[in-house]
Every structure is written in structure tokens, then in C-alpha cells.
Short mmCIF file of C-alpha atoms and ligand atoms in Angstrom, two decimals:
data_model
loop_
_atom_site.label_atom_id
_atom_site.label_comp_id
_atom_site.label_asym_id
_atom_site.label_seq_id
_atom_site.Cartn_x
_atom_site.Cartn_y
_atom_site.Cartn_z
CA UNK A 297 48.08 364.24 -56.69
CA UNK A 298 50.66 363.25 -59.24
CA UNK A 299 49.87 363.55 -62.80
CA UNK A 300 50.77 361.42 -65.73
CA UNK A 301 50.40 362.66 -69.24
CA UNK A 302 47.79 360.78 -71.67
CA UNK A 303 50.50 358.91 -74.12
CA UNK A 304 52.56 357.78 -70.85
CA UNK A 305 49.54 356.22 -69.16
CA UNK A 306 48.87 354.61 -72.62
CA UNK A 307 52.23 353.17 -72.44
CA UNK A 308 52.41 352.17 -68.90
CA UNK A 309 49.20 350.39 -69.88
CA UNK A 310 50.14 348.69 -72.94
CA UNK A 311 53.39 347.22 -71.73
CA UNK A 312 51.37 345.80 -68.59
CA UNK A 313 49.24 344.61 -70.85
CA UNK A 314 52.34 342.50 -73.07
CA UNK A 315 53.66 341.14 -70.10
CA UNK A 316 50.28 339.85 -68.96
CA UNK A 317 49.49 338.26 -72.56
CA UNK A 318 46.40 340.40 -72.60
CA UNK A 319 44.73 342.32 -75.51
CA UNK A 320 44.72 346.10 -75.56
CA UNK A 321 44.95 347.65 -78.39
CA UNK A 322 42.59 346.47 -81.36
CA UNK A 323 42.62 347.85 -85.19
CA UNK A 324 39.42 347.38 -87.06
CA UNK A 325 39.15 347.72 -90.91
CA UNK A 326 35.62 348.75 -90.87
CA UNK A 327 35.23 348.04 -94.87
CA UNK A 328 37.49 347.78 -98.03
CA UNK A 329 35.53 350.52 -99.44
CA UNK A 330 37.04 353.26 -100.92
CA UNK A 331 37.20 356.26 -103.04
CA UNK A 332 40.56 356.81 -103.76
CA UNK A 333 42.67 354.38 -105.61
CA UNK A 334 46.12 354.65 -104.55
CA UNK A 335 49.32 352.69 -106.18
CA UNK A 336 50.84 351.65 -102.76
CA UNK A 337 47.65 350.55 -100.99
CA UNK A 338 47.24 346.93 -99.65
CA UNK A 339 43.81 347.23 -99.91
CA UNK A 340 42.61 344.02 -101.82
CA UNK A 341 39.83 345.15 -103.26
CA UNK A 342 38.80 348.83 -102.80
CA UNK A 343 35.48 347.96 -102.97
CA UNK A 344 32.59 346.68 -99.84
CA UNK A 345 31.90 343.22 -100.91
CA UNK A 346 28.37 341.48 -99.70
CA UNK A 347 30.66 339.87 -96.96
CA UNK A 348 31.94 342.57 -95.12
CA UNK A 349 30.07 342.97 -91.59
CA UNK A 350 27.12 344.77 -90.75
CA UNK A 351 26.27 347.29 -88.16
CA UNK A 352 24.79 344.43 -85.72
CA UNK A 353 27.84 342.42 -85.84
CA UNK A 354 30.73 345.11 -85.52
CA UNK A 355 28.56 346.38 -82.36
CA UNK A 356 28.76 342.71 -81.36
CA UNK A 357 32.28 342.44 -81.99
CA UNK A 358 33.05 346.14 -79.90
CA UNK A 359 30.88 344.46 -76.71
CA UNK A 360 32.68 341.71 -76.75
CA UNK A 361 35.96 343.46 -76.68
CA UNK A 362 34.76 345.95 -74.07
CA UNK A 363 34.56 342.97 -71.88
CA UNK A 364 37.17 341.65 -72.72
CA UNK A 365 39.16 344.56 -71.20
CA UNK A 366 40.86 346.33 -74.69
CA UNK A 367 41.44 349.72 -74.06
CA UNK A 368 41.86 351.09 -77.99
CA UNK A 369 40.70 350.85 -81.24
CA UNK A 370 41.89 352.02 -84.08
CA UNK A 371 39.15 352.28 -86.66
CA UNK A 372 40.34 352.14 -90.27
CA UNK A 373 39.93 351.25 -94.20
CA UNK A 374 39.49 351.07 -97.00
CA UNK A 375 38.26 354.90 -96.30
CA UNK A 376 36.10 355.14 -93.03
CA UNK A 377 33.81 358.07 -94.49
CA UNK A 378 32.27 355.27 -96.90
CA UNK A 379 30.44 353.73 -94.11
CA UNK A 380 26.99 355.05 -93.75
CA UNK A 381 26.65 353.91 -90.40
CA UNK A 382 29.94 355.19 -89.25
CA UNK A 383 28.94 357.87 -86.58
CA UNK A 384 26.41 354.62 -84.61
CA UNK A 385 29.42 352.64 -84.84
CA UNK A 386 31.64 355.24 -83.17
CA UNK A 387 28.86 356.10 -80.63
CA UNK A 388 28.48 352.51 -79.22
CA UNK A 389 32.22 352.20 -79.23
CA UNK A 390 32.36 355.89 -76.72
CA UNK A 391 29.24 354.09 -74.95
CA UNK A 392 31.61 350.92 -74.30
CA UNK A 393 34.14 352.99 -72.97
CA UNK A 394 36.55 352.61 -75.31
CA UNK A 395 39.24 355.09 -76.71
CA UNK A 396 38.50 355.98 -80.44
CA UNK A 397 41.41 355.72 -82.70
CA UNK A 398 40.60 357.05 -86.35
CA UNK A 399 43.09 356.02 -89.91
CA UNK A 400 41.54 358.49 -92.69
CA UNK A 401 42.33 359.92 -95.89
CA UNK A 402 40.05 363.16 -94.84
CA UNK A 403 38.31 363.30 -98.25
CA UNK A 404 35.14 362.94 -96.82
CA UNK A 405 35.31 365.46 -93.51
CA UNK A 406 32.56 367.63 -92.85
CA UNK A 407 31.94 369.51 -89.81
CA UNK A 408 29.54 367.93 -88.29
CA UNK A 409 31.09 364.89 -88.39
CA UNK A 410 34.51 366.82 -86.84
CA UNK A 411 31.74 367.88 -83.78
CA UNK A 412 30.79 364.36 -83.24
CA UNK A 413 34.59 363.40 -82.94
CA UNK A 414 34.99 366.22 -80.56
CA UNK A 415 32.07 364.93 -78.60
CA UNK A 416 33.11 361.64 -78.55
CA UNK A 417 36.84 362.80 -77.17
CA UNK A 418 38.60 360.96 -80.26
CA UNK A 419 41.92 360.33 -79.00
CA UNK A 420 43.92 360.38 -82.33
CA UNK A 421 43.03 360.91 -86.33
CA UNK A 422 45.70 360.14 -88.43
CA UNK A 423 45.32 361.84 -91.87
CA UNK A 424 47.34 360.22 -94.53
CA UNK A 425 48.69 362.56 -96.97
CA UNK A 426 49.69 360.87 -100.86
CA UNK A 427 51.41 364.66 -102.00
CA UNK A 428 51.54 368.97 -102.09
CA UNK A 429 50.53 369.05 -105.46
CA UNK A 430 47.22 368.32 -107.23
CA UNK A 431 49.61 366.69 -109.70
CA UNK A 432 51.43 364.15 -107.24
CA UNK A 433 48.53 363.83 -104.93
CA UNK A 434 46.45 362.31 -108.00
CA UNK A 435 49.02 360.62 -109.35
CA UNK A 436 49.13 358.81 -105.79
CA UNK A 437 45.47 358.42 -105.89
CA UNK A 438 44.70 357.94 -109.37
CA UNK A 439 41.40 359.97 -108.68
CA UNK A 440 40.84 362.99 -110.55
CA UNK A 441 39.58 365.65 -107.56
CA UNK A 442 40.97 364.21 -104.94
CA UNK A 443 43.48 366.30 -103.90
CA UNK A 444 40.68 369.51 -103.74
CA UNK A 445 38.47 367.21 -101.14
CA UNK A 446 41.56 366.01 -99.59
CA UNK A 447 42.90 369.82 -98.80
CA UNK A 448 39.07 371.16 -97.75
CA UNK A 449 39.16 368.09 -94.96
CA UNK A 450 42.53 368.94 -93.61
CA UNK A 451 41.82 372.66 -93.44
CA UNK A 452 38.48 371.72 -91.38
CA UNK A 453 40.44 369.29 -88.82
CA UNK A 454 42.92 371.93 -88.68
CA UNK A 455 40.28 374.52 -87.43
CA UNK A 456 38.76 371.63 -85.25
CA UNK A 457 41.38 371.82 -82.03
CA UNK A 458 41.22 367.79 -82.67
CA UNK A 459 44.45 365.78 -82.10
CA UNK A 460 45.34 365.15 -85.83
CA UNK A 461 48.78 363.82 -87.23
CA UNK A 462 49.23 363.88 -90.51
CA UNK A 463 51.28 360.94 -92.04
CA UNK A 464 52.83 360.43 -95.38
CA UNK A 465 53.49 357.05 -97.21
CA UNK A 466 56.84 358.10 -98.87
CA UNK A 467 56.73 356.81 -102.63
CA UNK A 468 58.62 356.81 -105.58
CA UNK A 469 56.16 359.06 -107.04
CA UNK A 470 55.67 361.57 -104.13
CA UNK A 471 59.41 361.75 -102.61
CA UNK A 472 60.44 364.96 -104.48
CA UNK A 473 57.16 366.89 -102.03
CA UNK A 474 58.51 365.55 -98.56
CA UNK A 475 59.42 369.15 -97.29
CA UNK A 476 56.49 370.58 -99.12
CA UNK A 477 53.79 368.42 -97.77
CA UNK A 478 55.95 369.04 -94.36
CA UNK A 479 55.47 372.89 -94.96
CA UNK A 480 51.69 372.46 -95.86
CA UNK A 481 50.98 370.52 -92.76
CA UNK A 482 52.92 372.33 -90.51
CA UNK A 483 51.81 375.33 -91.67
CA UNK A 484 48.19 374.45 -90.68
CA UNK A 485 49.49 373.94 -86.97
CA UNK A 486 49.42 370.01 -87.28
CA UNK A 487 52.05 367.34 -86.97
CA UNK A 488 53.95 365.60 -89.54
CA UNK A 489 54.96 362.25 -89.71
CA UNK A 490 56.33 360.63 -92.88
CA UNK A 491 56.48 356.46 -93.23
CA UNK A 492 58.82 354.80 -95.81
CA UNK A 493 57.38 350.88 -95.42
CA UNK A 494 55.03 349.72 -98.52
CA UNK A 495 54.05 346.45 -97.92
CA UNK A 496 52.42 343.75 -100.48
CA UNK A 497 48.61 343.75 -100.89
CA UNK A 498 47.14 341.75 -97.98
CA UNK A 499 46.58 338.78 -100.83
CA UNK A 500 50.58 339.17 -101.34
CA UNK A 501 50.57 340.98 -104.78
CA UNK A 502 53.70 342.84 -105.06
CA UNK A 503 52.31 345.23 -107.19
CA UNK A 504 52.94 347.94 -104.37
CA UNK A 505 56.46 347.36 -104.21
CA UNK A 506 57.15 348.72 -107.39
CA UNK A 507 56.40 352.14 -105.85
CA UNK A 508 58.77 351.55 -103.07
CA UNK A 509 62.27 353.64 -102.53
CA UNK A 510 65.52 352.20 -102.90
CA UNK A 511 67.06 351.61 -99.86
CA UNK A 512 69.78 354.60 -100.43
CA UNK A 513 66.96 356.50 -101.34
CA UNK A 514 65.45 355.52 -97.89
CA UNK A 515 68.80 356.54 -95.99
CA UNK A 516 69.26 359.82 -97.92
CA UNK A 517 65.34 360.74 -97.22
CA UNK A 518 66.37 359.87 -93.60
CA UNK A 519 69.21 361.95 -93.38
CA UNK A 520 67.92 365.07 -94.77
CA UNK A 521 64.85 364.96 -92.95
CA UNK A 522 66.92 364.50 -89.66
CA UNK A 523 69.46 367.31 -90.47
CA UNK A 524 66.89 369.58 -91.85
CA UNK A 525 64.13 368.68 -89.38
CA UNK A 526 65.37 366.96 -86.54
CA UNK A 527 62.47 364.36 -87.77
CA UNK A 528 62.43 360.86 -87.92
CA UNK A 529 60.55 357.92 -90.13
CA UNK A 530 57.45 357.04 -88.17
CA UNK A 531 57.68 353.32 -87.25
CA UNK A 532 55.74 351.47 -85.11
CA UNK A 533 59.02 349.93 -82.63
CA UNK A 534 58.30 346.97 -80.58
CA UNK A 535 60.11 346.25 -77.17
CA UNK A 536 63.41 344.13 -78.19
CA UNK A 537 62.17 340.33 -77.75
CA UNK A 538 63.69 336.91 -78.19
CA UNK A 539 60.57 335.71 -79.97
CA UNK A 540 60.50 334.41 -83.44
CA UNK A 541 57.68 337.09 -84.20
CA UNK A 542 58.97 339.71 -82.00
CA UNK A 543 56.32 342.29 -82.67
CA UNK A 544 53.20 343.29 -80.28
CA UNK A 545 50.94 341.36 -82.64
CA UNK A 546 49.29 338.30 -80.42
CA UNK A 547 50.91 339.53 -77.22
CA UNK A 548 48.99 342.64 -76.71
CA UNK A 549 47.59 343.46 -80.15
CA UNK A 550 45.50 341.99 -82.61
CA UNK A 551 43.56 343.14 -86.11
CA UNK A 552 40.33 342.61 -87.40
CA UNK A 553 39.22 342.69 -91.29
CA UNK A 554 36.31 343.80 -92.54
CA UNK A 555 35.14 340.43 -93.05
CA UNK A 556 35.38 339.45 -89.24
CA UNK A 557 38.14 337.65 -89.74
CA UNK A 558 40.78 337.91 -86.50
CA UNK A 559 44.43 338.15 -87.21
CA UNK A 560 47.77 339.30 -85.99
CA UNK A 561 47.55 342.63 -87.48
CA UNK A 562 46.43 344.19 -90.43
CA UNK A 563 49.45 343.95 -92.78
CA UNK A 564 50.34 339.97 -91.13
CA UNK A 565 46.83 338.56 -91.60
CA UNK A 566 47.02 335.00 -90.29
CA UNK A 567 45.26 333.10 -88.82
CA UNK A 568 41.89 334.07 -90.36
CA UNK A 569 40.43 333.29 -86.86
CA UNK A 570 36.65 333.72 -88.13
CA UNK A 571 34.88 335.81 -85.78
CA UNK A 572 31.14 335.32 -87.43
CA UNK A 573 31.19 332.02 -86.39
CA UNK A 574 33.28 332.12 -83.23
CA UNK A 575 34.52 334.21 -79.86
CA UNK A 576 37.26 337.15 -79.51
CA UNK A 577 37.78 335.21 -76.35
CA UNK A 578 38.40 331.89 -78.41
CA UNK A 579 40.17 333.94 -81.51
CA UNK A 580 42.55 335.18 -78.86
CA UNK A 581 43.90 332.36 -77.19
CA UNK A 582 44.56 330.96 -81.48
CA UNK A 583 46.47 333.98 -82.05
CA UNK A 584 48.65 333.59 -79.35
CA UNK A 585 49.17 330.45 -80.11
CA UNK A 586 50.07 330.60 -83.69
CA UNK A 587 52.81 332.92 -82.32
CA UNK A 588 54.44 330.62 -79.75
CA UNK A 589 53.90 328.23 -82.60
CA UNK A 590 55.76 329.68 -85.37
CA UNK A 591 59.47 328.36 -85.77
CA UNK A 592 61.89 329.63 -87.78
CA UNK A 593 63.17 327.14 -90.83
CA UNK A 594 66.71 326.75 -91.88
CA UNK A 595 66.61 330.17 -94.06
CA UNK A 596 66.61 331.91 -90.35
CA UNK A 597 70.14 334.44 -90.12
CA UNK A 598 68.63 336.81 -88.06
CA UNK A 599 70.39 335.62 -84.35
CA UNK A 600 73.64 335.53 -86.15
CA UNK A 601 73.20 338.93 -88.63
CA UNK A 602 75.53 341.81 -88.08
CA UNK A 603 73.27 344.61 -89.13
CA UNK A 604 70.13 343.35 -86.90
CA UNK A 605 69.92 346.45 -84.81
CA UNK A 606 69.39 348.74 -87.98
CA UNK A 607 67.07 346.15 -89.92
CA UNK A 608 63.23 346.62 -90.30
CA UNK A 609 61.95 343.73 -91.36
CA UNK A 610 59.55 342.21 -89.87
CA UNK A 611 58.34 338.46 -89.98
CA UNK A 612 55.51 339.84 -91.84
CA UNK A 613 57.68 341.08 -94.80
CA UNK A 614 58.56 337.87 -95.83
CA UNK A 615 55.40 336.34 -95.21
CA UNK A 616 53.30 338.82 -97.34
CA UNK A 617 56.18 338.82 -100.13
CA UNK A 618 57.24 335.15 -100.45
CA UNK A 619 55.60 333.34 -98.02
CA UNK A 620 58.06 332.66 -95.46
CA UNK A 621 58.76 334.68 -92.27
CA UNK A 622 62.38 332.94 -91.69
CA UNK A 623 63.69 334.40 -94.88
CA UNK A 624 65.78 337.69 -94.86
CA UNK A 625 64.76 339.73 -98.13
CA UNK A 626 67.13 341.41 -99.86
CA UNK A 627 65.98 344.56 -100.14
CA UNK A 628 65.54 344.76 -96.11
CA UNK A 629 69.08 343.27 -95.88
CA UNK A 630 70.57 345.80 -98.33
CA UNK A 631 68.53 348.44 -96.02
CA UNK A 632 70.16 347.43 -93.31
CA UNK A 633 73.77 346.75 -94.04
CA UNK A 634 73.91 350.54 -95.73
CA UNK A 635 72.61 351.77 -92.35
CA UNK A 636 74.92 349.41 -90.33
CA UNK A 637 77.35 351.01 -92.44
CA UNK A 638 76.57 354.57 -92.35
CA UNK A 639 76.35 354.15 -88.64
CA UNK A 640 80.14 352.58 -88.07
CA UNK A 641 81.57 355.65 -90.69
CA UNK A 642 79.84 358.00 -88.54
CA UNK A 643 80.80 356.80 -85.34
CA UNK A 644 82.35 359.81 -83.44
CA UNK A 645 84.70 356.88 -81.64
CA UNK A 646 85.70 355.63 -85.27
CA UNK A 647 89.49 355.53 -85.53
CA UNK A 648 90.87 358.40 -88.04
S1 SF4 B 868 43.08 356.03 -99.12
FE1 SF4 B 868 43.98 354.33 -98.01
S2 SF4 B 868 42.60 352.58 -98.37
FE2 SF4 B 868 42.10 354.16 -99.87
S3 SF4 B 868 43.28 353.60 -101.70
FE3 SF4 B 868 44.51 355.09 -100.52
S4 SF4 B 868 45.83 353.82 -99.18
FE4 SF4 B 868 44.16 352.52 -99.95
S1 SF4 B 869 68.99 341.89 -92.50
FE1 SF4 B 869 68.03 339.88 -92.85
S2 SF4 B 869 69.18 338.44 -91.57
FE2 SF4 B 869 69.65 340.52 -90.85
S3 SF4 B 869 68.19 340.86 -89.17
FE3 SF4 B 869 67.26 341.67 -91.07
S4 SF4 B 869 66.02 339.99 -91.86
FE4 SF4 B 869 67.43 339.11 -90.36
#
């Protein structure tokens, strides 16, 4: 019998999936809550509110999805290890059939919780990592500690023959540790990823921004780490579209907040479809339609922009920063020119 490795299957599945206009893949901020503090985070609150849901209605939620046919969830934060009911929560979701997807600082690991996971064949844990150094890591974090709990959880998944990635949120603050928090997690036998996106708070403060990287600090991060490594910036690509949203949010993807509210993913929260009141079923046929919807205004240059194969902006970036998906910001435009750029000068077909 032929056989066809896990993340190939997943991908077969998932573009079936797009072209059928069905939901998939689900990410589910489980709370706010959390006890690190970090500058770049679009967490709004960092805190459970009264609001958030309870045990009774996530499980809800996961049946309904079940049914619904989604294959994955990513479960995520705030920091999951704050929930007290986590380990119910992931049972009924392994009782639904559904594939287990876990975001996590690993501050709060322990090994019996890593045995669970194992028993519950967790397909993926992705570890964020804010630094090398107690010194960066806590500047990150702003939580005195928090690198020592941090390290003790990554040395226990390390030892746990779980399928971990490690990814880091490249900063202005943490930048100068990118081959040393490489090192570190390589050195433990798991696999780096690093991410240079910050995005806006999910209420659109920009506060996060100010942490972000220049764009020609972007490029030089990316070259060195390509040269050097042979790695590339983790990014979540999307099959080229002619969509105004062109992403796989509402065509085969959706996000849900702590507070049940459905939207098109975590860091694009419209439309608020609320779930404690209403259906997936019926919050999925709004989200697609809020993206066949949406129409670009006269600010749109995208169709006509020169540098739109190297740009990463998506329609949430404008959205969460000003607003307005049609307009191109300048810092994603400046990003993309100096790659466009970069590209052309080191085109091997580039007349002397
Ligand atoms: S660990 Fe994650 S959720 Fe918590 S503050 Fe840091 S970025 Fe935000
Ligand atoms: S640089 Fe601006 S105009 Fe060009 S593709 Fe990106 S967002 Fe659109």
C-alpha cells in the first residue's frame, strides 16, 4: 500500500478543504490569561475576564466542530497552562477525534502533563521562545523568573520524544540572540523557527509596533540566517488568490476568542460572530460571507504594485493598524520594494 507522510496528507486535506469552502483547521484562544507579560503580545488584556468561556461551553463548541467535519485545532493563549481545566478540555477534544494543535510559552510544563500529550498523540507544540539570555528573555517578558521556568519546560519537552518547534518572535530587543537561541534549541535536538511579523493588539493599539524591526533590519536578519543557516522566516503562505482577502481565513480556516466570539483568525478578528448565542454552522456561512463581501476602496494599489510578489502584508495589517484593509502601509511597502530590489540586483540573469 502506498504511504503518504503526516504533513502531506494534512495538506492534501486542507487544500480540498479551500476549494470546497469547508472548515478545517480551527485556532482556539482558550483564555487571555497569562503569566508572562511580553512587549510584542496582542494579547488585550493578559488577564481571564468573568466572560471568557467555561469548560461546558468550549466542550460544546469542540462537538459542534467535530460534526462539523474540522480536522485541527490549534489550542492557544493568553498561556494555555493557566487553564485549570486544560487536560478535560484536551481529552474531549482526542475523544472527538480531533488532531490537537498546542501554542505555548512552556513556563508551566510538567511531566505529567508532557505524558498526557503523549497519550493524547498531540500532533504539534509550538514553544515560543522571547531570548538566550535571562537578561533578554525578561526583558521580552517583563517577568522576573521567567526565563528559569521557561528553560526547565523546554528541557522536559526536549526529553519527551514530542513533536515540538520552537519559534521566535524576532524583536528589537531580542535580535542580537537569533543564532544563540538557534544554538540553544538546536542543541536540545528541536527545531527552530524564527517569525519577524508583530502585529497591533487585537483592540488595534500599536503599542507592539514599537518593538518591531526595520524593514532593512528584516532583510539583513533574512539574509544571514539564509547564508548561515539555510533557514527561512516562518510565515504562514497562502495559495496565490484573486480575492480581496486572499488568505485561508473564511475559506478553510477560522478563529475563535476566548470569549466565543467567531472570527477570521486570531490576529483579523471580524466579524465577532457570537458563538454563546448562536451556531458554528450559522457563524460559518457569516464569515464567508464577510469575505466575498469585502471590497477594496479607492486606496487599493495592490493589482497594479510592482513589488507584490515580495510584500507581506496582509488585509489584516491595515485593518488592525488603521482600520482599512485597502490601504498599503508604509512600512510593508518599504519591506517590499527593498526586497523587490535586492531580488533584481541579485538576479544571476542581471545584465553586468
Ligand atoms: S506568552 Fe504569549 S500570550 Fe503571554 S504575554 Fe507573551 S506573547 Fe502574550
Ligand atoms: S506593497 Fe502595498 S501596494 Fe504593494 S502589494 Fe504590498 S500592500 Fe499592496
Amino acid at each position: 500500500m502506498k504511504q503518504i507522510a503526516g504533513d502531506t496528507f494534512l495538506v492534501g486535506l486542507s487544500s480540498k478543504a479551500r476549494q470546497q469552502r469547508r472548515p478545517e483547521s480551527v485556532t482556539f484562544e482558550l483564555t487571555y490569561g497569562c503569566n508572562l507579560r511580553c512587549v510584542h503580545c496582542f494579547n488585550p488584556t493578559h488577564r481571564a475576564l468573568p466572560q471568557e468561556l467555561d469548560r461546558k461551553e468550549i466542550v460544546a463548541i469542540l462537538d459542534q466542530l467535530a460534526d462539523l467535519g474540522v480536522l485541527t485545532i490549534t489550542f492557544t493563549g493568553g498561556e494555555l497552562g493557566t487553564r485549570v481545566d486544560l487536560e478535560p478540555i484536551l481529552r474531549h477534544t482526542h475523544r472527538r477525534g480531533l488532531l490537537i494543535r498546542l501554542l505555548t510559552n512552556a513556563t508551566r510544563v510538567t511531566p505529567e502533563f508532557l505524558v498526557l500529550l503523549g497519550r493524547l498523540n498531540v500532533e504539534q507544540i509550538c514553544v515560543s521562545i522571547y531570548g538566550a539570555t535571562h537578561e533578554t528573555y525578561e526583558r521580552m517578558t517583563g517577568v522576573p523568573g521567567s526565563y528559569a521556568s521557561f528553560h526547565r519546560g523546554l528541557v522536559l519537552l526536549a526529553h519527551a520524544d514530542l513533536p515540538v518547534i520552537v519559534r521566535m518572535p524576532v524583536t528589537t530587543l531580542n535580535y542580537h540572540e537569533i543564532e544563540a537561541c538557534r544554538h540553544l534549541v538546536e542543541n536540545l535536538g528541536l527545531k527552530f523557527q524564527y517569525c519577524l511579523d508583530l502585529t497591533p493588539t487585537v483592540t488595534g493599539d500599536v503599542t507592539p509596533l514599537q518593538y518591531r524591526l526595520t524593514p532593512e533590519e528584516k532583510i539583513r536578519i533574512d539574509r544571514a540566517m539564509l547564508s548561515n543557516w539555510g533557514s527561512t522566516p516562518s510565515t504562514e503562505l497562502c495559495p496565490p488568490s484573486d480575492d480581496f482577502i486572499e488568505c485561508a481565513c473564511g475559506q478553510n480556516r477560522f478563529a475563535i476568542t476566548p470569549y466565543g466570539e467567531m472570527n477570521l483568525c486570531t490576529a483579523f478578528p471580524i466579524p465577532r460572530y457570537d458563538l454563546t448565542t448562536g451556531t458554528v454552522r450559522e457563524g460559518w456561512e457569516v464569515l464567508k460571507r464577510t469575505v466575498d463581501d469585502a471590497r477594496p476602496n479607492h486606496q487599493y494599489e495592490c493589482p497594479i504594485c510592482e513589488s507584490r510578489s515580495y510584500c507581506r502584508q496582509g488585509r489584516n495589517d491595515a485593518w488592525l493598524e488603521i482600520g482599512d484593509m485597502s490601504t498599503c502601509l508604509p512600512h510593508f511597502r518599504q519591506w517590499a520594494e527593498l526586497e523587490h530590489r535586492t531580488h533584481v540586483l541579485l538576479d544571476p540573469r542581471r545584465p553586468a
